[in-house]
Amino acid sequence: MAADEATEADAEAVKRHRALFRAVKRRRNPPLRRTDITVTDEAAVKRAVKAASLGNAMEWFDFGIYSYLAVTIGHVFFPSGNDTVQLVSSFATFAVSFLVRPIGGMVFGPMGDKIGRKKVLALTMIMMAIGTLAIGLIPSYSTIGFWAPVLLIFFRLVQGFSTGGEYGGASTFIAEYAPDKRRGYFGSFLEMGTLAGYTGAAGLVLILNSALGSDAMDSWGWRLPFLVAGPLGLVGLYLRLKLDETPAFQKMEDATFHSASEGASTVESTAKGDLAKIFRDHWAPLVLCIALVGAYNVTDYMLLSYMPTYLSDELGYDDSHGLLILIGTMIILMLIITQIGKLSDRFGRKPLLMTGMVGFLVVSIPAFLLIKQGSLIAVSGGMLLLGLSLVCLLGTMSATLPALFPTSVRYGSLSVGYNLSASLFGGTAPLVITSLISLTGTDMIPAYYSMAAAVVGVIAVACMKETAQKPLSGSPPSVETKEEAAEMVESQALAPKF
């Protein structure tokens, strides 16, 4: 009864003082001005996408090389004996780099929120190239004994630490450069870089295996792919250093922007980026990010990293044939991934992500039953089924994750959430799957593991908000043309939204 009387009193007050209440509402949520809206430069956007995507490609080229040479690395760096023990040791070394990824994310992420995205991305590129190049120079176990695996683990830690700042920064970089209505399309190029890196690594390993043979590969041929990383790293570094800082970060740091315009009241004026703030104030989107990335990474590493080893070690498939099928699958995914990005701009992130998660839930068992048949057509069909589910996630995730967090803590929050999840679930996937197959004796473990991850993914996607075609949290709207900006201002002037 009291609430009804208060509401009635408020209504009466609004009737008596309409102008006053209208002014209060406009003060709380002022309309946008033309200067508040970012009009993107298409050439600059394309340069940013190219530099970020190339860096991502090099990161996964480095990781892909290690995955595809896991059996050889086991022979070179660990004592001879049981082949399964050598393989598990090799994948354990693969997984150990993921232990320091959250630390790298906690260091580089807040740093990127304080000093800018560009500088940190250049630093991570340098560290990744050094770590990969160094692995190619380490003497074998037969030469220096115990120190061979020690040095291998050390430089894997360098790789993992640098990677902690890579994905969060690269996806943030593209998201903050791209116009709101095409963020999914431009973001999909980042994951095209992932596929290109894996494809390049698989192709190079395949060529070397075919040209050199197993003895030469074990002796010295395995080093060549790692040594290629040095020159490639310099190319990526050059491209990144030529870029300007993202428009969203520049506007956040520009004090005159805030004083000149009340319309951008949602844009934070400082970039604190401290970890306490991330865990205290942004824990809900952080948990959502961890769940999404966990589901996505398990399926990603299972298909793109572990599958060649599964085909050769568990099913007795020829190494070269397994890599060739994986390369064919990844090329098909590269051809369609940008179309997935466009679809996510048009229909939303949630429908595409849900399609991918449900796809893994439904097709994992049929796909692995096909793969176990062993014929070229059956293995290719099973891989393609898994790949089509994965591409729905690949083409959408890099636009989805940055939109979970505001500009002032985006790099830090995304780096922490992404790398915590990647460490716990992604990097450990090959090790866990190999160990579970050894324990249970069933080669269907990868199917069950990806289905379990998909269940988590379905719940996470159901809980997230749709962000397609909307401004990033903490940033002003971003459009492609001055005409579009003028229309946006005019529409608010004609029909103000309080």
PDB file of N, CA and C in Angstrom, residues 161-200:
ATOM      1  N   PHE A 161      55.095 -18.347 -20.817  1.00  0.00           N
ATOM      2  CA  PHE A 161      54.986 -17.036 -20.167  1.00  0.00           C
ATOM      3  C   PHE A 161      54.622 -15.955 -21.183  1.00  0.00           C
ATOM      4  N   SER A 162      55.280 -15.980 -22.336  1.00  0.00           N
ATOM      5  CA  SER A 162      54.991 -14.970 -23.367  1.00  0.00           C
ATOM      6  C   SER A 162      53.594 -15.152 -23.950  1.00  0.00           C
ATOM      7  N   THR A 163      53.176 -16.402 -24.108  1.00  0.00           N
ATOM      8  CA  THR A 163      51.855 -16.672 -24.661  1.00  0.00           C
ATOM      9  C   THR A 163      50.756 -16.161 -23.738  1.00  0.00           C
ATOM     10  N   GLY A 164      51.065 -16.047 -22.432  1.00  0.00           N
ATOM     11  CA  GLY A 164      50.091 -15.523 -21.481  1.00  0.00           C
ATOM     12  C   GLY A 164      49.586 -14.141 -21.842  1.00  0.00           C
ATOM     13  N   GLY A 165      50.385 -13.369 -22.564  1.00  0.00           N
ATOM     14  CA  GLY A 165      49.934 -12.032 -22.960  1.00  0.00           C
ATOM     15  C   GLY A 165      49.533 -11.923 -24.409  1.00  0.00           C
ATOM     16  N   GLU A 166      49.593 -13.034 -25.155  1.00  0.00           N
ATOM     17  CA  GLU A 166      49.396 -12.975 -26.605  1.00  0.00           C
ATOM     18  C   GLU A 166      47.926 -12.956 -27.019  1.00  0.00           C
ATOM     19  N   TYR A 167      47.175 -14.003 -26.681  1.00  0.00           N
ATOM     20  CA  TYR A 167      45.805 -14.100 -27.197  1.00  0.00           C
ATOM     21  C   TYR A 167      44.915 -12.975 -26.661  1.00  0.00           C
ATOM     22  N   GLY A 168      45.020 -12.723 -25.344  1.00  0.00           N
ATOM     23  CA  GLY A 168      44.207 -11.654 -24.770  1.00  0.00           C
ATOM     24  C   GLY A 168      44.483 -10.320 -25.426  1.00  0.00           C
ATOM     25  N   GLY A 169      45.773 -10.047 -25.695  1.00  0.00           N
ATOM     26  CA  GLY A 169      46.138  -8.791 -26.328  1.00  0.00           C
ATOM     27  C   GLY A 169      45.724  -8.724 -27.781  1.00  0.00           C
ATOM     28  N   ALA A 170      45.947  -9.822 -28.517  1.00  0.00           N
ATOM     29  CA  ALA A 170      45.611  -9.819 -29.948  1.00  0.00           C
ATOM     30  C   ALA A 170      44.115  -9.704 -30.166  1.00  0.00           C
ATOM     31  N   SER A 171      43.312 -10.424 -29.396  1.00  0.00           N
ATOM     32  CA  SER A 171      41.862 -10.346 -29.569  1.00  0.00           C
ATOM     33  C   SER A 171      41.335  -8.981 -29.120  1.00  0.00           C
ATOM     34  N   THR A 172      41.914  -8.428 -28.051  1.00  0.00           N
ATOM     35  CA  THR A 172      41.548  -7.081 -27.608  1.00  0.00           C
ATOM     36  C   THR A 172      41.907  -6.060 -28.679  1.00  0.00           C
ATOM     37  N   PHE A 173      43.078  -6.214 -29.270  1.00  0.00           N
ATOM     38  CA  PHE A 173      43.559  -5.283 -30.295  1.00  0.00           C
ATOM     39  C   PHE A 173      42.588  -5.221 -31.471  1.00  0.00           C
ATOM     40  N   ILE A 174      42.203  -6.389 -31.982  1.00  0.00           N
ATOM     41  CA  ILE A 174      41.288  -6.411 -33.130  1.00  0.00           C
ATOM     42  C   ILE A 174      39.905  -5.913 -32.729  1.00  0.00           C
ATOM     43  N   ALA A 175      39.409  -6.344 -31.576  1.00  0.00           N
ATOM     44  CA  ALA A 175      38.066  -5.938 -31.139  1.00  0.00           C
ATOM     45  C   ALA A 175      37.970  -4.429 -30.977  1.00  0.00           C
ATOM     46  N   GLU A 176      39.033  -3.786 -30.476  1.00  0.00           N
ATOM     47  CA  GLU A 176      38.990  -2.346 -30.238  1.00  0.00           C
ATOM     48  C   GLU A 176      39.223  -1.539 -31.511  1.00  0.00           C
ATOM     49  N   TYR A 177      39.780  -2.148 -32.527  1.00  0.00           N
ATOM     50  CA  TYR A 177      39.935  -1.478 -33.814  1.00  0.00           C
ATOM     51  C   TYR A 177      38.684  -1.619 -34.685  1.00  0.00           C
ATOM     52  N   ALA A 178      37.997  -2.741 -34.588  1.00  0.00           N
ATOM     53  CA  ALA A 178      36.911  -3.062 -35.520  1.00  0.00           C
ATOM     54  C   ALA A 178      35.653  -2.255 -35.230  1.00  0.00           C
ATOM     55  N   PRO A 179      34.873  -1.910 -36.276  1.00  0.00           N
ATOM     56  CA  PRO A 179      33.563  -1.294 -36.058  1.00  0.00           C
ATOM     57  C   PRO A 179      32.615  -2.291 -35.403  1.00  0.00           C
ATOM     58  N   ASP A 180      31.667  -1.781 -34.631  1.00  0.00           N
ATOM     59  CA  ASP A 180      30.786  -2.644 -33.840  1.00  0.00           C
ATOM     60  C   ASP A 180      30.044  -3.676 -34.686  1.00  0.00           C
ATOM     61  N   LYS A 181      29.601  -3.280 -35.871  1.00  0.00           N
ATOM     62  CA  LYS A 181      28.769  -4.168 -36.676  1.00  0.00           C
ATOM     63  C   LYS A 181      29.567  -5.232 -37.435  1.00  0.00           C
ATOM     64  N   ARG A 182      30.912  -5.139 -37.415  1.00  0.00           N
ATOM     65  CA  ARG A 182      31.734  -6.118 -38.142  1.00  0.00           C
ATOM     66  C   ARG A 182      32.822  -6.727 -37.247  1.00  0.00           C
ATOM     67  N   ARG A 183      32.605  -6.676 -35.947  1.00  0.00           N
ATOM     68  CA  ARG A 183      33.623  -7.177 -35.029  1.00  0.00           C
ATOM     69  C   ARG A 183      33.800  -8.684 -35.168  1.00  0.00           C
ATOM     70  N   GLY A 184      32.724  -9.395 -35.424  1.00  0.00           N
ATOM     71  CA  GLY A 184      32.822 -10.843 -35.604  1.00  0.00           C
ATOM     72  C   GLY A 184      33.626 -11.207 -36.836  1.00  0.00           C
ATOM     73  N   TYR A 185      33.395 -10.466 -37.933  1.00  0.00           N
ATOM     74  CA  TYR A 185      34.114 -10.742 -39.187  1.00  0.00           C
ATOM     75  C   TYR A 185      35.607 -10.502 -39.010  1.00  0.00           C
ATOM     76  N   PHE A 186      35.989  -9.327 -38.494  1.00  0.00           N
ATOM     77  CA  PHE A 186      37.414  -9.026 -38.336  1.00  0.00           C
ATOM     78  C   PHE A 186      38.050  -9.920 -37.274  1.00  0.00           C
ATOM     79  N   GLY A 187      37.308 -10.236 -36.203  1.00  0.00           N
ATOM     80  CA  GLY A 187      37.836 -11.107 -35.167  1.00  0.00           C
ATOM     81  C   GLY A 187      38.130 -12.507 -35.669  1.00  0.00           C
ATOM     82  N   SER A 188      37.362 -12.956 -36.670  1.00  0.00           N
ATOM     83  CA  SER A 188      37.567 -14.317 -37.182  1.00  0.00           C
ATOM     84  C   SER A 188      38.934 -14.486 -37.844  1.00  0.00           C
ATOM     85  N   PHE A 189      39.531 -13.385 -38.286  1.00  0.00           N
ATOM     86  CA  PHE A 189      40.865 -13.477 -38.901  1.00  0.00           C
ATOM     87  C   PHE A 189      41.924 -13.877 -37.867  1.00  0.00           C
ATOM     88  N   LEU A 190      41.676 -13.568 -36.597  1.00  0.00           N
ATOM     89  CA  LEU A 190      42.626 -13.967 -35.560  1.00  0.00           C
ATOM     90  C   LEU A 190      42.718 -15.490 -35.487  1.00  0.00           C
ATOM     91  N   GLU A 191      41.558 -16.144 -35.547  1.00  0.00           N
ATOM     92  CA  GLU A 191      41.561 -17.604 -35.501  1.00  0.00           C
ATOM     93  C   GLU A 191      41.930 -18.219 -36.849  1.00  0.00           C
ATOM     94  N   MET A 192      41.773 -17.457 -37.922  1.00  0.00           N
ATOM     95  CA  MET A 192      42.345 -17.917 -39.186  1.00  0.00           C
ATOM     96  C   MET A 192      43.863 -18.002 -39.036  1.00  0.00           C
ATOM     97  N   GLY A 193      44.426 -17.056 -38.279  1.00  0.00           N
ATOM     98  CA  GLY A 193      45.856 -17.110 -37.980  1.00  0.00           C
ATOM     99  C   GLY A 193      46.219 -18.364 -37.201  1.00  0.00           C
ATOM    100  N   THR A 194      45.345 -18.753 -36.264  1.00  0.00           N
ATOM    101  CA  THR A 194      45.572 -19.995 -35.510  1.00  0.00           C
ATOM    102  C   THR A 194      45.646 -21.184 -36.455  1.00  0.00           C
ATOM    103  N   LEU A 195      44.668 -21.278 -37.351  1.00  0.00           N
ATOM    104  CA  LEU A 195      44.638 -22.388 -38.304  1.00  0.00           C
ATOM    105  C   LEU A 195      45.824 -22.332 -39.263  1.00  0.00           C
ATOM    106  N   ALA A 196      46.187 -21.110 -39.685  1.00  0.00           N
ATOM    107  CA  ALA A 196      47.325 -20.965 -40.589  1.00  0.00           C
ATOM    108  C   ALA A 196      48.618 -21.401 -39.903  1.00  0.00           C
ATOM    109  N   GLY A 197      48.764 -21.070 -38.619  1.00  0.00           N
ATOM    110  CA  GLY A 197      49.950 -21.487 -37.877  1.00  0.00           C
ATOM    111  C   GLY A 197      50.040 -22.994 -37.753  1.00  0.00           C
ATOM    112  N   TYR A 198      48.917 -23.624 -37.393  1.00  0.00           N
ATOM    113  CA  TYR A 198      48.887 -25.080 -37.297  1.00  0.00           C
ATOM    114  C   TYR A 198      49.136 -25.730 -38.657  1.00  0.00           C
ATOM    115  N   THR A 199      48.517 -25.169 -39.703  1.00  0.00           N
ATOM    116  CA  THR A 199      48.674 -25.733 -41.044  1.00  0.00           C
ATOM    117  C   THR A 199      50.121 -25.616 -41.514  1.00  0.00           C
ATOM    118  N   GLY A 200      50.732 -24.454 -41.272  1.00  0.00           N
ATOM    119  CA  GLY A 200      52.134 -24.275 -41.646  1.00  0.00           C
ATOM    120  C   GLY A 200      53.047 -25.240 -40.911  1.00  0.00           C
TER     121      GLY A 200
END
